[in-house]
XYZ file of C-alpha atoms in Angstrom:
685
model
C 85.586 41.682 40.430
C 84.442 42.708 44.317
C 80.927 43.146 44.828
C 81.377 46.905 45.798
C 81.774 47.321 41.957
C 78.641 47.988 39.996
C 78.038 45.414 36.498
C 79.274 48.691 34.222
C 82.278 49.896 36.147
C 85.252 48.425 34.901
C 89.164 48.127 36.262
C 92.447 49.687 35.398
C 93.700 47.075 33.812
C 91.056 46.571 31.776
C 90.437 50.236 30.379
C 94.459 50.213 29.119
C 94.337 47.645 27.330
C 90.889 48.586 25.628
C 92.844 51.135 24.952
C 95.990 49.633 23.708
C 93.435 47.467 20.538
C 91.972 50.407 19.908
C 95.301 52.527 18.714
C 96.435 50.022 17.564
C 93.858 49.649 15.295
C 94.005 52.837 14.615
C 97.859 53.450 13.291
C 96.804 49.971 11.054
C 93.743 51.795 9.600
C 95.520 54.539 8.845
C 98.908 52.833 7.341
C 96.120 50.828 4.611
C 94.925 54.386 3.729
C 98.505 55.949 3.390
C 99.805 52.820 0.929
C 99.591 53.221 -2.631
C 98.583 49.379 -3.635
C 96.087 48.927 -6.198
C 93.093 47.059 -4.473
C 89.637 47.157 -4.691
C 87.158 49.244 -2.577
C 85.632 45.972 -1.793
C 88.028 44.003 -0.629
C 88.193 46.766 1.651
C 85.119 47.499 2.852
C 85.850 43.199 3.682
C 88.255 44.190 5.599
C 87.192 47.290 7.109
C 83.563 44.813 8.328
C 85.815 41.771 9.028
C 87.658 43.708 11.563
C 85.080 46.043 12.883
C 83.015 42.581 14.016
C 85.971 41.077 15.634
C 85.841 44.590 18.480
C 81.740 43.691 18.431
C 82.446 40.166 19.762
C 84.598 40.546 21.674
C 83.293 43.672 23.507
C 80.199 41.269 23.688
C 81.979 38.804 25.397
C 82.446 40.931 28.393
C 79.847 42.256 28.215
C 78.328 38.565 29.098
C 81.291 37.923 31.456
C 80.647 40.084 33.823
C 76.862 39.521 34.664
C 77.818 35.395 34.830
C 80.019 37.114 37.880
C 77.878 39.401 39.165
C 74.448 36.415 39.489
C 77.232 34.691 41.581
C 78.111 36.902 43.495
C 74.783 37.823 44.359
C 73.503 34.311 45.114
C 76.403 33.304 47.101
C 75.807 36.830 49.436
C 72.282 34.995 49.766
C 73.026 32.037 50.913
C 75.340 33.570 53.190
C 72.753 35.907 54.620
C 70.162 32.868 55.683
C 70.711 30.524 57.943
C 68.431 27.828 57.022
C 68.070 28.187 52.853
C 66.581 25.217 52.761
C 63.795 26.507 54.552
C 62.314 29.045 53.091
C 62.290 27.215 49.593
C 59.719 24.478 51.722
C 57.765 26.990 52.661
C 57.393 29.212 49.323
C 56.111 25.210 48.664
C 53.430 25.412 51.720
C 52.179 29.072 51.141
C 51.628 27.703 46.304
C 50.375 24.195 47.331
C 47.151 26.382 50.325
C 47.019 28.948 48.167
C 46.113 26.059 45.845
C 43.174 24.451 47.999
C 42.530 27.854 48.063
C 40.094 27.140 44.751
C 38.305 24.635 45.344
C 36.769 22.809 42.295
C 33.497 23.380 41.203
C 30.531 20.980 43.335
C 27.827 22.456 42.999
C 24.698 23.297 40.589
C 24.623 26.546 40.649
C 28.617 26.566 39.964
C 28.667 24.823 36.769
C 24.940 26.869 35.698
C 26.790 29.923 36.110
C 29.756 29.348 33.481
C 28.092 29.201 30.454
C 27.333 25.451 28.568
C 30.831 24.398 27.580
C 33.151 26.713 29.092
C 34.015 23.665 31.906
C 34.305 20.637 31.111
C 32.718 18.205 33.279
C 33.462 14.057 32.803
C 30.166 12.741 31.803
C 29.426 10.610 34.986
C 29.656 13.513 37.396
C 27.381 15.173 34.892
C 25.014 13.165 35.476
C 24.844 12.170 39.110
C 24.380 16.565 39.126
C 21.788 16.186 37.002
C 20.094 13.178 39.299
C 20.513 15.894 42.922
C 18.590 18.587 41.103
C 14.624 18.384 42.874
C 13.438 20.875 40.607
C 13.672 19.456 36.606
C 11.821 22.258 35.689
C 14.009 24.018 36.205
C 15.891 26.350 33.854
C 19.554 24.832 35.049
C 18.732 21.117 34.628
C 17.272 22.666 31.330
C 21.200 23.674 31.205
C 22.717 21.042 32.107
C 20.000 18.363 29.758
C 20.723 20.591 26.927
C 23.866 20.350 26.737
C 24.044 16.444 27.042
C 22.473 16.811 23.797
C 24.809 18.631 22.446
C 27.232 16.194 23.106
C 25.228 12.922 22.646
C 23.631 14.032 18.883
C 27.056 15.458 17.687
C 28.794 12.123 18.896
C 26.302 10.178 17.525
C 26.914 12.101 13.639
C 30.124 11.777 14.064
C 31.795 8.089 14.711
C 28.865 7.171 11.826
C 29.941 4.748 8.742
C 28.098 2.842 6.020
C 28.859 -0.060 8.387
C 27.458 0.201 11.590
C 23.864 3.161 10.269
C 21.673 0.337 11.273
C 23.029 1.063 15.044
C 23.017 4.465 14.929
C 19.590 4.348 14.268
C 18.333 3.716 17.371
C 20.586 5.527 19.526
C 19.712 8.747 17.703
C 16.507 8.105 17.641
C 16.156 7.634 21.495
C 17.941 11.156 21.874
C 15.297 13.760 21.917
C 16.038 14.554 18.138
C 12.680 17.995 17.864
C 13.792 20.154 21.386
C 17.308 19.520 19.327
C 16.786 19.314 15.521
C 19.187 22.787 14.958
C 21.765 20.465 17.161
C 21.213 18.227 14.853
C 20.798 20.144 10.765
C 23.957 21.427 12.394
C 26.316 18.165 13.406
C 25.166 16.887 9.768
C 26.920 20.540 8.068
C 29.658 20.549 9.374
C 29.937 17.124 9.503
C 29.806 16.638 5.556
C 32.316 19.556 5.041
C 34.392 17.468 7.342
C 34.621 14.090 5.694
C 32.959 14.375 2.077
C 33.772 11.619 1.498
C 31.095 9.851 3.768
C 27.757 12.529 2.298
C 26.158 9.501 0.700
C 25.858 8.137 4.467
C 24.803 11.349 5.757
C 22.264 11.315 2.915
C 20.889 7.951 4.599
C 21.251 8.696 8.212
C 18.629 12.099 7.423
C 16.607 9.443 5.078
C 15.879 7.682 7.847
C 15.161 10.334 10.188
C 12.969 12.346 7.713
C 10.793 9.292 7.258
C 10.125 9.330 10.838
C 10.383 13.491 10.784
C 9.677 15.542 7.414
C 10.158 19.107 9.697
C 14.371 18.123 10.596
C 14.732 17.049 6.661
C 13.032 20.201 5.417
C 15.229 22.187 7.863
C 18.650 20.897 6.909
C 17.490 21.034 3.353
C 15.995 24.765 4.328
C 20.343 24.946 5.926
C 21.730 23.777 3.043
C 20.002 25.205 -0.058
C 21.166 28.486 2.136
C 24.603 27.817 2.314
C 24.123 26.952 -1.969
C 23.345 30.192 -2.308
C 26.445 32.968 -0.168
C 28.959 29.953 -1.908
C 27.950 30.834 -5.291
C 27.542 34.592 -4.141
C 31.039 34.285 -2.955
C 32.668 32.613 -4.713
C 34.016 29.710 -2.753
C 34.326 26.415 -4.198
C 35.354 24.471 -1.249
C 31.580 25.059 0.505
C 30.251 24.994 -2.771
C 31.140 21.186 -3.309
C 30.277 20.477 -0.199
C 27.069 21.953 -0.465
C 25.563 20.442 -4.832
C 27.628 17.176 -3.358
C 25.050 17.152 0.120
C 22.069 18.028 -2.851
C 22.844 15.815 -4.537
C 23.268 12.512 -2.509
C 18.948 14.027 -0.694
C 17.766 13.903 -4.272
C 18.981 10.238 -4.644
C 17.595 9.688 -1.231
C 14.128 11.894 -2.479
C 14.859 14.253 0.464
C 15.048 17.226 -1.650
C 12.909 17.029 -5.124
C 14.773 16.189 -8.674
C 13.134 20.085 -9.331
C 15.823 20.787 -7.010
C 18.809 19.173 -9.074
C 18.009 20.968 -12.259
C 17.526 24.432 -11.360
C 21.544 24.130 -9.917
C 22.551 22.572 -13.669
C 20.889 25.743 -14.894
C 21.932 27.990 -12.387
C 25.565 26.194 -12.814
C 24.946 26.509 -16.941
C 23.506 29.814 -17.608
C 26.739 31.704 -17.546
C 29.363 28.561 -17.456
C 32.235 29.655 -16.339
C 35.603 26.953 -15.663
C 34.638 26.402 -11.561
C 31.116 26.335 -12.114
C 30.736 23.750 -14.565
C 33.820 21.966 -13.008
C 30.875 22.121 -9.600
C 28.743 21.086 -12.312
C 30.067 17.650 -13.747
C 31.107 16.983 -10.581
C 27.303 17.079 -9.538
C 25.960 15.133 -12.192
C 28.144 12.513 -11.701
C 26.628 12.066 -8.349
C 22.590 12.376 -8.604
C 23.203 11.683 -12.548
C 22.202 7.695 -12.634
C 19.068 8.970 -10.671
C 18.305 11.395 -12.898
C 17.905 9.462 -16.138
C 15.403 7.289 -14.585
C 13.499 10.177 -12.834
C 13.595 12.894 -15.570
C 15.759 11.233 -18.607
C 14.602 14.133 -20.409
C 16.142 16.887 -18.390
C 19.408 15.702 -18.205
C 19.003 15.161 -22.628
C 19.049 19.167 -21.713
C 21.229 19.110 -19.637
C 24.129 17.480 -21.298
C 23.213 19.441 -24.323
C 24.027 22.578 -23.118
C 26.900 20.548 -21.980
C 27.518 20.088 -25.663
C 27.298 23.472 -26.636
C 29.714 24.585 -24.077
C 32.112 22.339 -25.605
C 31.607 23.225 -28.959
C 31.258 27.146 -28.050
C 35.676 26.514 -27.051
C 35.952 29.275 -24.036
C 36.181 27.223 -21.303
C 39.814 25.954 -20.468
C 41.130 22.108 -21.576
C 41.096 20.643 -18.576
C 37.475 21.864 -18.116
C 36.592 20.669 -21.286
C 38.093 16.521 -20.540
C 35.770 17.154 -17.236
C 33.149 17.084 -19.707
C 34.245 14.886 -21.887
C 34.070 12.004 -19.278
C 31.256 13.376 -18.164
C 30.107 11.728 -21.830
C 32.114 8.734 -21.468
C 30.229 8.012 -17.965
C 26.209 8.583 -19.130
C 26.985 6.373 -22.581
C 28.167 3.490 -19.824
C 25.176 3.446 -17.623
C 27.600 6.071 -14.680
C 28.494 2.868 -13.808
C 30.595 3.454 -9.966
C 28.386 6.243 -9.521
C 24.927 4.137 -8.005
C 22.254 6.016 -6.699
C 22.461 4.441 -3.844
C 24.371 2.451 -2.905
C 22.954 -1.685 -1.349
C 23.783 -1.104 2.426
C 22.351 2.424 2.393
C 18.287 1.607 0.712
C 17.165 1.490 3.603
C 13.706 3.827 3.236
C 11.333 2.424 1.318
C 9.707 4.428 -1.271
C 6.771 4.912 -0.160
C 7.478 6.005 3.130
C 10.748 9.010 2.171
C 8.263 12.350 2.442
C 10.214 14.556 -0.492
C 10.175 18.520 -0.191
C 10.633 20.917 -2.430
C 12.291 23.828 -2.544
C 13.190 26.744 -5.486
C 16.787 29.232 -5.461
C 14.408 31.900 -5.528
C 12.069 31.314 -2.759
C 13.442 32.432 1.198
C 14.689 30.834 3.150
C 14.973 31.370 7.565
C 17.409 29.108 8.454
C 15.803 28.858 12.490
C 19.224 29.887 13.499
C 17.586 29.788 17.054
C 16.657 26.776 16.887
C 20.676 26.187 17.963
C 20.687 27.944 21.164
C 19.339 27.157 24.558
C 15.759 28.901 25.674
C 14.328 27.617 28.682
C 11.016 26.476 27.845
C 8.050 26.616 30.672
C 6.567 23.192 29.594
C 9.338 21.180 29.117
C 8.165 17.978 31.061
C 5.506 17.948 29.297
C 7.521 18.063 25.795
C 10.165 15.312 27.626
C 7.295 13.292 28.360
C 5.198 12.820 24.948
C 8.815 12.681 23.126
C 9.372 9.603 25.163
C 6.036 8.146 24.408
C 6.716 9.027 20.669
C 9.724 7.188 20.959
C 8.476 4.172 22.411
C 6.248 4.313 19.065
C 9.321 4.530 17.089
C 11.633 2.030 18.517
C 9.356 -0.230 20.545
C 10.041 -0.628 24.512
C 11.063 -4.473 24.372
C 11.858 -3.983 27.844
C 7.775 -4.715 29.078
C 7.239 -6.296 26.040
C 9.422 -8.848 27.791
C 7.974 -8.839 30.874
C 4.121 -8.336 29.685
C 5.601 -12.423 27.665
C 7.132 -14.151 30.188
C 3.820 -13.128 32.836
C 1.117 -13.561 30.462
C 2.597 -16.249 27.711
C -0.808 -18.460 26.876
C -2.710 -14.490 26.939
C -1.121 -13.225 24.131
C -0.658 -17.137 22.399
C -4.786 -16.596 22.653
C -4.655 -13.226 21.387
C -2.459 -13.642 18.636
C -4.188 -17.175 17.398
C -7.555 -14.319 17.967
C -6.313 -11.704 15.831
C -5.242 -14.194 12.822
C -8.580 -15.635 12.624
C -10.022 -11.763 12.234
C -7.993 -10.994 10.189
C -8.238 -14.071 8.234
C -11.857 -13.262 8.364
C -11.336 -9.346 8.051
C -9.803 -10.326 3.924
C -10.612 -6.933 1.648
C -10.866 -8.186 -1.930
C -10.218 -5.486 -4.356
C -13.069 -5.366 -7.211
C -12.038 -1.443 -8.797
C -8.292 -3.650 -9.268
C -6.273 -0.608 -8.288
C -3.196 -1.785 -7.557
C -3.694 -4.392 -10.914
C -3.463 -0.724 -13.164
C -0.902 0.376 -11.168
C 1.110 -2.749 -11.411
C 0.320 -2.124 -15.422
C 0.926 1.769 -14.673
C 4.888 1.060 -13.832
C 5.323 -2.096 -16.241
C 4.545 0.120 -18.725
C 6.761 2.936 -17.138
C 9.915 1.254 -17.356
C 9.187 -0.268 -21.081
C 8.691 2.534 -21.933
C 11.559 5.056 -20.803
C 14.394 2.155 -20.727
C 17.605 2.673 -22.990
C 17.667 -1.339 -23.932
C 16.247 -4.578 -23.169
C 18.343 -5.732 -20.376
C 18.206 -2.251 -18.487
C 14.631 -2.933 -19.136
C 14.582 -6.636 -17.152
C 17.296 -5.281 -14.118
C 14.023 -2.705 -13.649
C 11.271 -5.267 -14.088
C 12.714 -7.816 -12.629
C 12.478 -5.311 -9.389
C 9.198 -5.120 -9.158
C 7.775 -6.625 -6.109
C 4.657 -9.042 -8.365
C 2.317 -11.236 -5.963
C 1.800 -14.799 -6.154
C -0.017 -14.611 -10.418
C 0.805 -11.329 -11.155
C 3.154 -12.650 -13.616
C 0.516 -13.157 -16.174
C 0.260 -9.263 -16.299
C 3.818 -8.660 -16.648
C 3.756 -11.427 -19.828
C 0.971 -9.622 -21.610
C 1.661 -6.110 -20.290
C 5.126 -7.084 -22.530
C 2.834 -7.653 -25.432
C 0.588 -4.956 -25.945
C 3.366 -2.477 -25.986
C 4.512 -4.066 -29.091
C 1.763 -4.528 -30.953
C 1.619 -0.249 -30.137
C 4.478 0.185 -31.749
C 4.451 1.383 -36.120
C 6.264 -1.601 -37.065
C 8.215 -3.967 -34.540
C 10.791 -3.327 -32.462
C 13.808 -6.607 -31.682
C 13.986 -4.846 -27.872
C 10.476 -6.569 -27.180
C 11.779 -10.103 -28.279
C 15.232 -9.820 -26.809
C 13.554 -9.214 -23.411
C 10.411 -11.742 -23.860
C 13.613 -13.961 -24.421
C 14.941 -13.042 -21.559
C 12.051 -13.692 -19.397
C 11.517 -16.372 -20.805
C 15.846 -18.163 -20.004
C 15.655 -16.635 -16.713
C 12.108 -18.116 -15.182
C 10.062 -21.207 -16.414
C 6.967 -19.775 -15.921
C 7.309 -17.139 -17.784
C 8.163 -19.501 -20.283
C 4.633 -21.042 -19.140
C 2.481 -17.692 -19.591
C 4.224 -15.869 -22.854
C 2.865 -19.750 -24.311
C -1.522 -18.852 -22.773
C -0.192 -15.686 -24.278
C -0.081 -17.099 -27.672
C -3.387 -19.275 -27.013
C -5.054 -16.433 -26.522
C -3.722 -13.892 -29.164
C -4.570 -16.635 -31.708
C -7.564 -16.994 -30.980
C -8.029 -13.119 -31.017
C -5.843 -12.578 -33.734
C -9.873 -11.477 -35.610
C -9.807 -8.563 -33.160
C -5.902 -7.279 -34.008
C -5.495 -4.792 -36.278
C -3.103 -4.880 -39.625
C -0.092 -3.888 -37.970
C -0.703 -4.814 -34.604
C -1.370 -8.605 -35.727
C 1.799 -8.284 -38.052
C 4.107 -7.502 -35.035
C 3.033 -9.851 -33.307
C 3.773 -12.312 -34.946
C 7.024 -11.583 -35.461
C 7.183 -11.229 -31.559
C 6.347 -14.910 -31.539
C 8.358 -15.703 -34.821
C 11.390 -13.820 -32.301
C 10.468 -16.173 -29.141
C 10.506 -20.029 -31.456
C 13.798 -18.944 -33.298
C 15.586 -18.663 -30.571
C 14.212 -21.728 -28.483
C 12.601 -19.342 -25.263
C 9.740 -20.532 -26.163
C 8.597 -24.384 -27.104
C 7.449 -25.386 -30.928
C 4.978 -27.863 -29.563
C 2.465 -24.460 -29.440
C 2.449 -24.809 -32.835
C -0.046 -27.908 -31.908
C -2.452 -24.513 -31.440
C -2.912 -24.266 -34.980
C -4.943 -26.350 -37.577
C -4.342 -25.164 -41.528
C -7.266 -26.289 -42.869
C -9.651 -24.485 -44.812
C -12.603 -23.995 -42.474
C -10.390 -23.659 -39.640
C -8.800 -20.763 -40.904
C -9.702 -16.977 -41.123
C -8.161 -14.287 -43.397
C -6.901 -12.930 -40.049
C -4.997 -16.191 -38.766
C -2.939 -16.875 -42.372
C -1.199 -13.495 -42.214
C -0.565 -14.432 -38.335
C -0.002 -17.700 -40.356
C 2.235 -16.485 -42.997
C 4.139 -13.436 -40.772
C 5.295 -15.665 -38.157
C 6.643 -18.601 -40.826
C 8.212 -16.222 -43.114
C 10.001 -15.161 -40.100
C 11.320 -18.116 -38.394
C 12.772 -19.186 -42.388
C 14.052 -15.629 -42.407
C 15.993 -15.986 -38.976
C 16.741 -19.799 -38.504
C 16.751 -20.454 -43.072
C 14.672 -22.779 -45.017
C 16.844 -26.261 -44.569
C 16.494 -25.871 -40.769
C 13.755 -24.654 -40.862
C 12.436 -28.038 -42.036
C 14.782 -30.176 -40.462
C 12.857 -28.827 -37.057
C 9.811 -29.305 -39.301
C 10.386 -33.146 -39.937
C 11.493 -33.553 -36.521
C 9.991 -37.345 -35.395
C 9.639 -36.671 -32.072
C 7.704 -33.476 -32.677
C 5.627 -34.721 -35.435
C 2.760 -34.999 -33.825
C 2.844 -31.428 -33.036
C 3.354 -30.319 -36.242
C 0.135 -32.655 -37.944
C -2.415 -29.578 -37.289
C -0.177 -27.078 -39.334
C 0.141 -30.126 -42.172
C -2.717 -32.167 -41.934
C -3.343 -35.518 -43.296
C -6.736 -36.495 -42.605
C -8.496 -35.865 -45.516
C -6.494 -34.687 -49.571
C -8.203 -31.334 -49.464
C -6.384 -30.446 -45.981
C -3.671 -31.124 -47.427
C -3.772 -29.808 -50.455
C -5.235 -26.675 -48.828
C -2.016 -27.172 -46.923
C 0.900 -27.055 -50.041
C -0.604 -24.350 -51.616
C -0.703 -22.304 -48.619
C 2.827 -22.897 -48.147
C 3.241 -22.589 -52.175
C 1.493 -19.484 -52.346
C 4.068 -17.729 -49.621
C 7.036 -18.886 -50.923
C 7.658 -22.345 -48.358
C 6.798 -24.498 -50.961
C 9.406 -26.503 -49.881
C 8.732 -27.448 -46.039
C 5.975 -29.355 -47.541
C 7.405 -32.087 -49.620
C 7.211 -34.525 -47.365
C 3.452 -33.689 -47.438
C 3.547 -33.557 -51.536
C 5.438 -37.728 -50.912
C 2.324 -38.217 -48.611
C 0.019 -36.585 -50.687
C 0.861 -38.245 -54.043
C 1.197 -42.054 -52.464
C -2.596 -40.640 -50.993
C -4.344 -42.529 -53.475
C -2.607 -46.617 -52.956
C -2.397 -46.022 -49.336
C -6.234 -45.384 -49.041
C -7.098 -48.805 -50.926
C -4.429 -50.038 -48.650
C -6.318 -48.681 -45.605
C -10.211 -50.001 -47.400
C -9.060 -53.642 -48.024
C -7.521 -53.951 -44.598
C -10.827 -53.660 -43.261
C -12.656 -55.363 -46.558
C -10.677 -58.750 -45.779
C -11.767 -58.369 -41.570
C -15.538 -57.895 -42.992
C -14.806 -61.655 -45.141
C -12.550 -63.383 -42.505
C -16.199 -62.588 -39.839
C -18.947 -63.691 -42.242
C -17.224 -66.993 -43.684
C -16.245 -67.513 -40.170
C -19.679 -66.988 -39.426
C -21.710 -68.222 -42.796
C -19.496 -71.509 -41.077
C -20.318 -72.079 -37.870
C -25.003 -71.491 -39.247
C -24.342 -73.543 -42.000
C -22.640 -76.596 -40.756
C -25.789 -78.355 -39.468
C -26.776 -78.145 -43.712
C -24.044 -78.821 -45.352
C -25.382 -82.300 -45.203
C -28.230 -81.524 -46.486
C -27.853 -79.559 -49.142
C -25.804 -80.025 -52.100
C -22.860 -78.180 -52.577
C -22.265 -74.448 -54.288
C -22.348 -73.932 -57.923
C -18.633 -72.567 -59.646
C -20.711 -69.952 -60.267
C -21.292 -68.888 -57.565
C -17.726 -68.654 -56.771
C -17.306 -66.556 -58.755
C -19.908 -64.016 -58.738
C -18.452 -63.652 -55.309
C -14.735 -62.783 -56.423
C -16.209 -60.309 -58.751
C -18.300 -58.756 -55.653
C -14.848 -57.960 -54.081
C -12.872 -56.582 -56.337
C -15.562 -54.056 -56.816
C -15.910 -53.549 -53.525
């Protein structure tokens, strides 16, 4: 195409070709309309559409070809006019580089502060250098930069925390100013928990540790989570509601939030139950049900009764009904698989924790202004105060090392003097407050446990000082004696402790001796429970049978209370072991010495008393050996009497023979009548 012709104009040859094509198409169309074929209207329209599209395609192709030729001609024209086209291109690139150089990077503090925090990325080393270059540390520019660094540091630490590195993250977190950045810390924890609900227990453990040193931080976080829960519940925002309830549940497990908050949330969920509210309530109980079962079992029982009522109503979806049935199965299994706190996350002692109480009806102030930067006129004083506080929490290891290297001998002397002072300043608690608290803890643990295995597991967790093991045995026996009827629960619990540690076995043996010595002070009901308790320990071999040697079954040594005790003890043993096995145990040759006091053989009167006693209580079968002994007792007594008589006669004969050896020569021999009298005298004896 010539350069003077525009892209919209066409040559004569092109016009003739297009006109010819148009006439041909029109002729064919008229010819088809005049034909009387029986083709359908759909086929005709389809062919017409095909012809129209082919016409349009050819026209569009012509336009693209013309446009390409125009661009090619323009490029050839420009290149022909420029003698050195490559020089123009290099000049343009140089101009672009000069424009870039005219905008230098941020170099000054004022430029960095002029831009909003987070609006531009500054490398950490550059940020640290800029902060070091500032002369006025209390200026607004320096405070803004330190605020930005604090925010990034807290976010980084919270985002990388997990169960394995939690103990390493905590010192780094305390090194940051959590008093100034408490709003940032709470916001970071909530965002991270919302993004990763599976790490909720880790974030709760982190908050629990921080709450021990800074209770205001834990209270602020609880306020914001409660407010998040109220907003999500009002808006029916289920994902946000699930995250908030899960966080609250683990804060309850860590005792940062009071257990009343958990019961209040469950009441709100189950007051007007829907599918979503019941589902969220089931998940909430799974998370903190184990803790509520230990602390408030009555409250949790009421919640499960409400779940049972919802099941009976049958107005919710089948899927949610299956969730409730699964929750009942988890409760029956004592929440196995859903522990309150994992072992690696149990970092806070119960005495060190601060528990915050709150209600949904209270007006909650989230204190959102703490998330925004504000100039502090006392910035340097606050930073110095937090440095001292951080040193008291974490300790200044470097200064301690230097002081130890310089004054090692002085430190050793000081430590020795301190130890001597501590030994001299030992305080003895005459009020027995600690002992009373220990007994209260043992009593509540025994009474609140479902079965003996749970009670034994909890009691073993109690830290007992040396010498306090006896209190555990005494409280167990006291609880058993206070029941209206004997419960096998106490016998199984005492058996478990005797099997675990020999110290407990020795303590129960001492308790047996003590109880039998004071048996006359007990009422009949308490006496029966104590006797059945020790019968269980003896029947299961948890207590050695030589403890029966403390019982002396005679008329003078027993009272009515002690006889009732012995009666119930042996009747329970016969029911537990059977009369045959009991008889074998009592006739064991290795234990006969221990049973001599129960089956006395020193006096016929005591023997008859023991036989009559066991026969009257229906256990005459265990006295067969004693009856045989009583039957043969006269012959045995005569044999015992003849032995000392023969010994005395032999001694007298030897003495008489030695003394009268000289007189035998002068005196006549004794007559036969004297010898007869001597024999009669011996027989009479």
